[in-house]
mmCIF file of C-alpha atoms and ligand atoms in Angstrom:
data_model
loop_
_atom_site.group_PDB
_atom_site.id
_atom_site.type_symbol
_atom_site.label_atom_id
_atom_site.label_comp_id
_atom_site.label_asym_id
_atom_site.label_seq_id
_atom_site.Cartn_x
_atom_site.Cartn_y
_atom_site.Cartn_z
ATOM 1 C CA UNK J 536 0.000 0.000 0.000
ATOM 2 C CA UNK J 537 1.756 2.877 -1.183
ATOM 3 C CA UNK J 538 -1.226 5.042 -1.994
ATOM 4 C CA UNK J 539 -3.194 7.267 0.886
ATOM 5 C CA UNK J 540 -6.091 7.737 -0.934
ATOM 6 C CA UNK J 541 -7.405 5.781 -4.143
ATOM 7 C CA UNK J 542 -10.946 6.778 -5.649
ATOM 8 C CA UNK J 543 -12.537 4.200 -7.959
ATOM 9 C CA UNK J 544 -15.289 4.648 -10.383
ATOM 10 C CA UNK J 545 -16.800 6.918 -8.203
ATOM 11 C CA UNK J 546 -20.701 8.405 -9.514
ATOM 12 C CA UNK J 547 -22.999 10.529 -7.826
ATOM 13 C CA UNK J 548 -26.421 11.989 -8.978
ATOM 14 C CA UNK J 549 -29.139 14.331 -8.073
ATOM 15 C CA UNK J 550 -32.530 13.896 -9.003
ATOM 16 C CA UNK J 551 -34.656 11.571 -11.049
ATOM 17 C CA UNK J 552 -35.986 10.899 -14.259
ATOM 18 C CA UNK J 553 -35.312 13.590 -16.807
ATOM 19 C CA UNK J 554 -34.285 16.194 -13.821
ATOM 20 C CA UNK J 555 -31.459 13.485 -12.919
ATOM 21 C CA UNK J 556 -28.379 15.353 -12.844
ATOM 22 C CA UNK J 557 -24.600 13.454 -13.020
ATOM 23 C CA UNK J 558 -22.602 15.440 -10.916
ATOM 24 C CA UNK J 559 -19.769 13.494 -10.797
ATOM 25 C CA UNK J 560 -19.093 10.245 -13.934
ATOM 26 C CA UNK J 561 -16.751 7.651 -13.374
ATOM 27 C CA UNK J 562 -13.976 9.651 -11.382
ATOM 28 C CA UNK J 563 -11.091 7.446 -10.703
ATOM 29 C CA UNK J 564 -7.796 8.593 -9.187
ATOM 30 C CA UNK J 565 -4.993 8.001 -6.530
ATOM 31 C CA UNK J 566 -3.061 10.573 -4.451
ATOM 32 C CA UNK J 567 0.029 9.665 -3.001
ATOM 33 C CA UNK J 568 1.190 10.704 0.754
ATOM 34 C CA UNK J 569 2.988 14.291 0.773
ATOM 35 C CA UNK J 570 1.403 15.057 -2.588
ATOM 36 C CA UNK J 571 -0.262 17.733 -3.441
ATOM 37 C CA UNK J 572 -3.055 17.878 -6.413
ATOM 38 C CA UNK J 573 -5.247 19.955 -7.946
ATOM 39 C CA UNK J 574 -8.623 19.595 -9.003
ATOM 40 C CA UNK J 575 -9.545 22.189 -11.492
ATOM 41 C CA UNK J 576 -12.571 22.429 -13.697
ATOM 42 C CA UNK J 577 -15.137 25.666 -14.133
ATOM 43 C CA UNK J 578 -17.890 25.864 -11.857
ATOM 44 C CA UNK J 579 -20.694 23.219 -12.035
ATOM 45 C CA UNK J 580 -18.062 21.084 -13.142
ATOM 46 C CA UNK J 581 -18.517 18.649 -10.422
ATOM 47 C CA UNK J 582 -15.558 19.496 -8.465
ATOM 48 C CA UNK J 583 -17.491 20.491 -4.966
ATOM 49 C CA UNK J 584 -19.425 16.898 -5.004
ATOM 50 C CA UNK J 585 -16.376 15.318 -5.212
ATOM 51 C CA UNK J 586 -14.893 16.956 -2.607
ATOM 52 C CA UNK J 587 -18.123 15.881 -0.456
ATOM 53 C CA UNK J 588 -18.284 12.436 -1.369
ATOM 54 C CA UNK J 589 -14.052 12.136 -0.281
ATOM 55 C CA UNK J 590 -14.980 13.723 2.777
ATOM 56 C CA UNK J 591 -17.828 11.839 3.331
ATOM 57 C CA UNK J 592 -20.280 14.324 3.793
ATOM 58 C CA UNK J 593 -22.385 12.689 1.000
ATOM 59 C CA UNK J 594 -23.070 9.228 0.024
ATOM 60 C CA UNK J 595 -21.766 7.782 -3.725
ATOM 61 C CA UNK J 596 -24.581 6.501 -6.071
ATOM 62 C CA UNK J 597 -21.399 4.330 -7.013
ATOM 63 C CA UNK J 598 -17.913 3.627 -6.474
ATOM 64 C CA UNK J 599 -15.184 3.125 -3.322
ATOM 65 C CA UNK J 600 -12.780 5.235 -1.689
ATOM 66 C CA UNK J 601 -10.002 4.076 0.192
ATOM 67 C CA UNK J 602 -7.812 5.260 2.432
ATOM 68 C CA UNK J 603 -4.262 4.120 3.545
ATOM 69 C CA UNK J 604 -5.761 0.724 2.100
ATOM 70 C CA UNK J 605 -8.681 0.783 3.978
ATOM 71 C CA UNK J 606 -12.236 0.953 2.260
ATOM 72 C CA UNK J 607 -13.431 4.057 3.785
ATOM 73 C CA UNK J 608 -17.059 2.703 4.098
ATOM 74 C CA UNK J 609 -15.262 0.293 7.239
ATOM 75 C CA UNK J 610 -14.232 2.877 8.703
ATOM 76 C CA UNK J 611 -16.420 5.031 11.187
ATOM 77 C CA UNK J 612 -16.922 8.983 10.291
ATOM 78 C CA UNK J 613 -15.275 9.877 13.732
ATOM 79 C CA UNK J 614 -12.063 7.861 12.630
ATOM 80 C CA UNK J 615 -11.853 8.910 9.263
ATOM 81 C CA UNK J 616 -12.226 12.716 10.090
ATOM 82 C CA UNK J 617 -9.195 12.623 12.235
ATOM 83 C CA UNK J 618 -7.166 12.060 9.319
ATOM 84 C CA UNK J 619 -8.989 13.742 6.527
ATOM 85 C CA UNK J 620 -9.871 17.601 7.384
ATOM 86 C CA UNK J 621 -11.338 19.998 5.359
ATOM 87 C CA UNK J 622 -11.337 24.034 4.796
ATOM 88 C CA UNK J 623 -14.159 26.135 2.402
ATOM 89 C CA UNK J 624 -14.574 28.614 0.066
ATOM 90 C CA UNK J 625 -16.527 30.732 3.116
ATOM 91 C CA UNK J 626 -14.739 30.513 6.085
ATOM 92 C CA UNK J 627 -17.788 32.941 7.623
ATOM 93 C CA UNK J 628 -20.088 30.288 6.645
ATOM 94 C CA UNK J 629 -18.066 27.652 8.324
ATOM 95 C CA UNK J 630 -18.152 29.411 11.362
ATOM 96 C CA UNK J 631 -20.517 29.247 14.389
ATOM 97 C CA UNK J 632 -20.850 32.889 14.811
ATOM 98 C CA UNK J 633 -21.286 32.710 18.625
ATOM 99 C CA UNK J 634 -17.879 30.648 19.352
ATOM 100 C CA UNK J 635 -14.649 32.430 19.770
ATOM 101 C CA UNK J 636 -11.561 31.409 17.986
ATOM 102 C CA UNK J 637 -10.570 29.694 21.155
ATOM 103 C CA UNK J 638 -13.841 27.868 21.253
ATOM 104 C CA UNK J 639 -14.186 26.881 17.836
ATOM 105 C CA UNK J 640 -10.162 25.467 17.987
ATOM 106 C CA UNK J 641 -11.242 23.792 21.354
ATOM 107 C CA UNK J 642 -14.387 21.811 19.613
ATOM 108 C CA UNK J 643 -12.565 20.475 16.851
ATOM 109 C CA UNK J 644 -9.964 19.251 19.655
ATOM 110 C CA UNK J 645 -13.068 16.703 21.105
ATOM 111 C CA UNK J 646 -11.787 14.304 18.653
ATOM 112 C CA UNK J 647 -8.876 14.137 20.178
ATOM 113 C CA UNK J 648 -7.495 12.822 23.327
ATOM 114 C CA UNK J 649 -5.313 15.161 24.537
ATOM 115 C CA UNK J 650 -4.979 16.537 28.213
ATOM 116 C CA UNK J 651 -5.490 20.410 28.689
ATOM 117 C CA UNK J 652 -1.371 21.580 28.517
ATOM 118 C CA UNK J 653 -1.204 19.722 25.163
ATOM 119 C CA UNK J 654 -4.580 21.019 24.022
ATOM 120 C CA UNK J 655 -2.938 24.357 24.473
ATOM 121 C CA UNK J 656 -0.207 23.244 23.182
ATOM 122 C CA UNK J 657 -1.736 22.533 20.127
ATOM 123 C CA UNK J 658 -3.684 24.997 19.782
ATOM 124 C CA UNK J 659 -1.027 27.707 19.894
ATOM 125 C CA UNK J 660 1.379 25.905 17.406
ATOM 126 C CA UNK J 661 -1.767 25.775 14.567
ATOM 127 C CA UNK J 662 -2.240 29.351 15.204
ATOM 128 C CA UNK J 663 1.474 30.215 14.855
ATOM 129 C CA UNK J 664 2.081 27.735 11.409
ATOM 130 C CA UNK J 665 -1.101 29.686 9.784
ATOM 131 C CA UNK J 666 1.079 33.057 10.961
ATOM 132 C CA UNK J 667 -1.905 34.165 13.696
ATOM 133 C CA UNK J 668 -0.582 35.514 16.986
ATOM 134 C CA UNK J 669 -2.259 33.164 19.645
ATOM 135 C CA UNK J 670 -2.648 35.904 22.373
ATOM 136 C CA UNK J 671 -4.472 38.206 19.615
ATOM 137 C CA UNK J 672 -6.727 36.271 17.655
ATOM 138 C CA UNK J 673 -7.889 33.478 20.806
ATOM 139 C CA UNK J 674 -10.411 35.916 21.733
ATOM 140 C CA UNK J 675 -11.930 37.063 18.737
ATOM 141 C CA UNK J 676 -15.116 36.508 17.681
ATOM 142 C CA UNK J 677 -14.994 35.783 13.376
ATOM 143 C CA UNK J 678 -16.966 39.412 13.100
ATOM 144 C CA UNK J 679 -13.779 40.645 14.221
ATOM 145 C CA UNK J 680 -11.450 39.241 12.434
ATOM 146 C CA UNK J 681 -10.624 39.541 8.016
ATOM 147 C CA UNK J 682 -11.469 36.857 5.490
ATOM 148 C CA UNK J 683 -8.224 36.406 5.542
ATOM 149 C CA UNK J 684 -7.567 35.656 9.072
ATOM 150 C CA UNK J 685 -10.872 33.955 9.114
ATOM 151 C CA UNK J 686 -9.389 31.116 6.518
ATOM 152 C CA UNK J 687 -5.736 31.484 8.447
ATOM 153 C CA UNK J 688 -8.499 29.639 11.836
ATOM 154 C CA UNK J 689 -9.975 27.539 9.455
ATOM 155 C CA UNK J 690 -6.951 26.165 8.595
ATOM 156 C CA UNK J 691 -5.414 25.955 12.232
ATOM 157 C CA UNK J 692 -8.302 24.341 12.770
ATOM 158 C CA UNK J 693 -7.995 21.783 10.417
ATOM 159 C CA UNK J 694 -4.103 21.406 11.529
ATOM 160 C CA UNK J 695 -4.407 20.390 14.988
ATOM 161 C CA UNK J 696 -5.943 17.305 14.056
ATOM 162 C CA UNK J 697 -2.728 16.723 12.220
ATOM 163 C CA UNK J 698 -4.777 15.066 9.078
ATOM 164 C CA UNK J 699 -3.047 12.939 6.298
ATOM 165 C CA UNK J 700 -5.079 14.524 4.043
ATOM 166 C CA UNK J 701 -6.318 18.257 3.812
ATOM 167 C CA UNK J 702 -8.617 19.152 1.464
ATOM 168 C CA UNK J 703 -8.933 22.415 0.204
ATOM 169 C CA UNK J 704 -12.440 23.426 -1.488
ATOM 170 C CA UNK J 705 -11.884 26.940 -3.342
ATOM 171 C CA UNK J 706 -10.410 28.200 -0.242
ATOM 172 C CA UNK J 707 -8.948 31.581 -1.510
ATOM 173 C CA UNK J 708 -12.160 32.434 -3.939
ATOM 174 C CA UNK J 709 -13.908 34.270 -1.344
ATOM 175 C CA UNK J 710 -10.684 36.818 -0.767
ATOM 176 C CA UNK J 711 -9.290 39.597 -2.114
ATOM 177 C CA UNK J 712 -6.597 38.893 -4.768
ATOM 178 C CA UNK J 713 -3.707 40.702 -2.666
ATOM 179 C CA UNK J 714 -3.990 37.612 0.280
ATOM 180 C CA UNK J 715 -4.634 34.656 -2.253
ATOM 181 C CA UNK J 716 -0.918 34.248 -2.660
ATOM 182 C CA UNK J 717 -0.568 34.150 1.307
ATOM 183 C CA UNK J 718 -2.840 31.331 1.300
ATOM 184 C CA UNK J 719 -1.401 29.320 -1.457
ATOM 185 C CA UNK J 720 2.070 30.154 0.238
ATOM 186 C CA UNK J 721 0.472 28.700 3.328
ATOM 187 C CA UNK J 722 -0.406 25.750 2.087
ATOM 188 C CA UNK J 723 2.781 25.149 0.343
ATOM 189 C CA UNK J 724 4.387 25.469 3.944
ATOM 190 C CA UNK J 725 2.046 23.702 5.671
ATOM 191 C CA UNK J 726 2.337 20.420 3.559
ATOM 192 C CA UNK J 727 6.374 20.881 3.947
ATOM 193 C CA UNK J 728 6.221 21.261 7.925
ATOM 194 C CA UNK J 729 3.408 18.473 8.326
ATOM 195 C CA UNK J 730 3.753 16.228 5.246
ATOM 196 C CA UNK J 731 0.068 16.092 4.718
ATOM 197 C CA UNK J 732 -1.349 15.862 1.613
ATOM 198 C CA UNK J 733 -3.467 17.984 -0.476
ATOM 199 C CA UNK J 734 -6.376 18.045 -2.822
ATOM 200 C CA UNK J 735 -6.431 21.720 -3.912
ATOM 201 C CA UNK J 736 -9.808 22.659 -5.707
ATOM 202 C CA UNK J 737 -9.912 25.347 -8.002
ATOM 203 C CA UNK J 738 -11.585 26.992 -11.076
ATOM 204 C CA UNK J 739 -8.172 29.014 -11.479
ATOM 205 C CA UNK J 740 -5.805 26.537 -13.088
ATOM 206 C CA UNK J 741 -2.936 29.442 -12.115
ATOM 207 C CA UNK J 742 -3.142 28.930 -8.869
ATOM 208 C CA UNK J 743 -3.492 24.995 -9.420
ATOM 209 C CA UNK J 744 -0.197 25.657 -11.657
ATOM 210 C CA UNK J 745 1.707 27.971 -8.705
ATOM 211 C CA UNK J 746 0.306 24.945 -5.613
ATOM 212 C CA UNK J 747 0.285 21.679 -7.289
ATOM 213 C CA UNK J 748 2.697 18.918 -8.034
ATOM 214 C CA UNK J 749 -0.515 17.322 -9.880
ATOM 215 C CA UNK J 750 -3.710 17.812 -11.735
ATOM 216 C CA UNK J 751 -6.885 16.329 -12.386
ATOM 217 C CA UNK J 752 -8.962 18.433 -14.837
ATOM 218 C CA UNK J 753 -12.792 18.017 -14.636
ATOM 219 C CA UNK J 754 -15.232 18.970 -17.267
ATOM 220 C CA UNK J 755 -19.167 17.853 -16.549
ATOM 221 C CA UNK J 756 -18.790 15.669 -13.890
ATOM 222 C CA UNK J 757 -16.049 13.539 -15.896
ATOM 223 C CA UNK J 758 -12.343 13.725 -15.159
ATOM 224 C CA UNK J 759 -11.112 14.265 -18.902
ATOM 225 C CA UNK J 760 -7.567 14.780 -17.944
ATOM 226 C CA UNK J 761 -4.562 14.168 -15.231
ATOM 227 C CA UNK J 762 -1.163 14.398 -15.273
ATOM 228 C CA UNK J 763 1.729 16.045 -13.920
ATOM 229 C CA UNK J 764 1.171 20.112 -13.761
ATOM 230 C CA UNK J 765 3.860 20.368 -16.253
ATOM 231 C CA UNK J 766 2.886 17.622 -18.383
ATOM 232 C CA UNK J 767 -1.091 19.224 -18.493
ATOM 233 C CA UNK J 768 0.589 23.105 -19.121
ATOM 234 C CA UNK J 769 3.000 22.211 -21.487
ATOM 235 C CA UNK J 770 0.748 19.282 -23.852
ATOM 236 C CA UNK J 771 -2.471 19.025 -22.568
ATOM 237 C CA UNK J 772 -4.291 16.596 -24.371
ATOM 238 C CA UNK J 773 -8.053 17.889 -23.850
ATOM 239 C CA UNK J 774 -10.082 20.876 -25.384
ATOM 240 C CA UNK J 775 -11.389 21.822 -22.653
ATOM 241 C CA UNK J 776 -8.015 22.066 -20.363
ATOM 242 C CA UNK J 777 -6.619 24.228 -23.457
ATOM 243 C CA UNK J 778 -9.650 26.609 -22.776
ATOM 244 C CA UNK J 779 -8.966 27.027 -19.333
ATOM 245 C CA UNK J 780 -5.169 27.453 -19.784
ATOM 246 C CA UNK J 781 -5.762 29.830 -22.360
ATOM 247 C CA UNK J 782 -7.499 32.099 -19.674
ATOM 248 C CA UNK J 783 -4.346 32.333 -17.573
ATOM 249 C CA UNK J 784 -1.756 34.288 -20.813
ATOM 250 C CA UNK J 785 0.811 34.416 -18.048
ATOM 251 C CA UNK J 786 1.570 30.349 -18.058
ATOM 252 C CA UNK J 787 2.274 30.525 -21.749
HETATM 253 P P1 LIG O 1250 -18.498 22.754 -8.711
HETATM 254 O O1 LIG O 1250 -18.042 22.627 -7.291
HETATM 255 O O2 LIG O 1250 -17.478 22.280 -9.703
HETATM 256 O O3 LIG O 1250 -18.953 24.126 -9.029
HETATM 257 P P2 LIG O 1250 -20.730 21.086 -7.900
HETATM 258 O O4 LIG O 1250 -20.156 19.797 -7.468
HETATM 259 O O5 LIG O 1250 -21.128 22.052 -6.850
HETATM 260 O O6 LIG O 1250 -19.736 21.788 -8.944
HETATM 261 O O7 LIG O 1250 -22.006 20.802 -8.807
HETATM 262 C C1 LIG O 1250 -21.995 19.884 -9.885
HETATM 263 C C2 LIG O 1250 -23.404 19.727 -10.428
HETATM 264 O O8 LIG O 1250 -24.213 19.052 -9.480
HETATM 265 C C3 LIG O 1250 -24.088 21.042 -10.738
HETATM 266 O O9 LIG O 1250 -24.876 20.860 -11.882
HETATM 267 C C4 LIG O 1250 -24.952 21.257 -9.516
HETATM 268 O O10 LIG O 1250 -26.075 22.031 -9.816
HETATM 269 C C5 LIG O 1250 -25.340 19.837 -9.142
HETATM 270 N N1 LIG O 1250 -25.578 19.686 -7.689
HETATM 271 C C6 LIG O 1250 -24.652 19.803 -6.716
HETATM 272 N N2 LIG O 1250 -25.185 19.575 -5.502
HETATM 273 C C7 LIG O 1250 -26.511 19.318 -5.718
HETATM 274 C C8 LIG O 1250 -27.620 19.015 -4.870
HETATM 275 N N3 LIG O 1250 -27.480 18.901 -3.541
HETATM 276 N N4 LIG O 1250 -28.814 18.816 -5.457
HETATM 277 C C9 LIG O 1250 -28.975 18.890 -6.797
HETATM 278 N N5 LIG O 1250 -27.973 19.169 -7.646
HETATM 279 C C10 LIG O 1250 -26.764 19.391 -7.131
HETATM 280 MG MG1 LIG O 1251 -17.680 24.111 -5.814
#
């Protein structure tokens, strides 16, 4: 078993009859540990259902996941989510309004055993690798705090579980173009320092280009290309890729 996670013929639709909608066709792929990969298509592509289904948030019509071997579907949620975190496009959304940073940090720390010195502990080195001052932000409620510090918790948040496997849906589309770089930076360090892995999600194969050492390009619901991100920029085999890479004139 070298791979952490490996998706099979995975399917998932909404609806019936002639509303049925395929939201995600026959998506098969692997991601090894340490790697990180992009999944880039436009929107309705499919990309956010996918995301779901890994995460288990949403059931499969079809198809297996499994992870570090393991066929997810064996494994309980509460398991599974200690390895395999998540952040969002809207880390406002994501948050319970009424909970403090220190509160929301604490909650996600229920999974874990920990005693209340390492709790802190962990707490204050998430904070620090997402570049947040513990003694400043602890307090704050996410009113008072930027859409960019706001994704800088989410991701703390998602780092003190110390996942294998982060996934990242859109996280920089709901900020201003000046802190996207930060973020992708971030992310870049973070997989470095922890050696997680990564499935990146995008519409913006730029930033899948600056992030990712992979990328799986979907178009309707079916994966129509992956490859190395220098194989897909330099040949990519698909229309549709060609379309999107012609939107960023800088990679040429
Ligand atoms: P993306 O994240 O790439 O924008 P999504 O995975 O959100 O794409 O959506 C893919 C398709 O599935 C779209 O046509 C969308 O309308 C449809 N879809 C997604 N979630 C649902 C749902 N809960 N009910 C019905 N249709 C859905
Ligand atoms: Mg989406």
């Amino acid at each position: 078993m070298s791979q952490l996670l490996e998706v099979s013929d995975l399917n998932r639709h909404f609806g019936s009859g002639k509303y049925q909608v395929s939201a995600v066709k026959d998506v098969s792929f692997k991601l090894n540990p340490g790697e990180i990969v992009a999944v880039v298509g436009e929107s309705g592509s499919g990309k956010s259902t996918l995301a779901r289904i890994v995460l288990r948030l949403l059931a499969p019509s079809s198809g297996n996941i499994s992870f570090m071997g393991q066929d997810v579907a064996s494994l309980s949620t509460t398991d599974y989510w200690r390895q395999v975190q998540a952040v969002f496009q809207d880390p406002y959304a994501a948050f319970n309004q009424f909970y403090s940073v220190k509160q929301v940090l604490q909650k996600a720390l229920g999974l874990k055993k920990l005693n209340t010195q390492e709790r802190r502990e962990r707490m204050e080195n998430s904070l620090n690798a997402v570049g947040l001052a513990p003694a400043t932000v602890l307090g704050k409620y996410p009113h008072q705090l930027s859409g960019g510090q706001r994704q800088r918790v989410m991701m703390a948040r998602a780092l003190m579980l110390r996942p294998k496997l982060l996934i990242a849906d859109e996280p920089t589309s709901a900020l201003d173009a000046s802190l996207r770089v930060s973020i992708l930076n971030l992310l870049k360090d973070i997989r470095q320092e922890y050696g997680m892995s990564i499935l990146f999600i995008t519409h913006d194969i730029g930033q899948a280009y600056y992030l990712c050492d992979r990328m799986l390009v979907m178009y309707q619901g079916e994966m129509v290309e992956q490859g190395s991100v220098e194989e897909i920029v330099r040949q990519s085999q698909h229309p549709y890729t060609q379309r999107l890479l012609a939107d960023v004139p800088k990679l040429h």
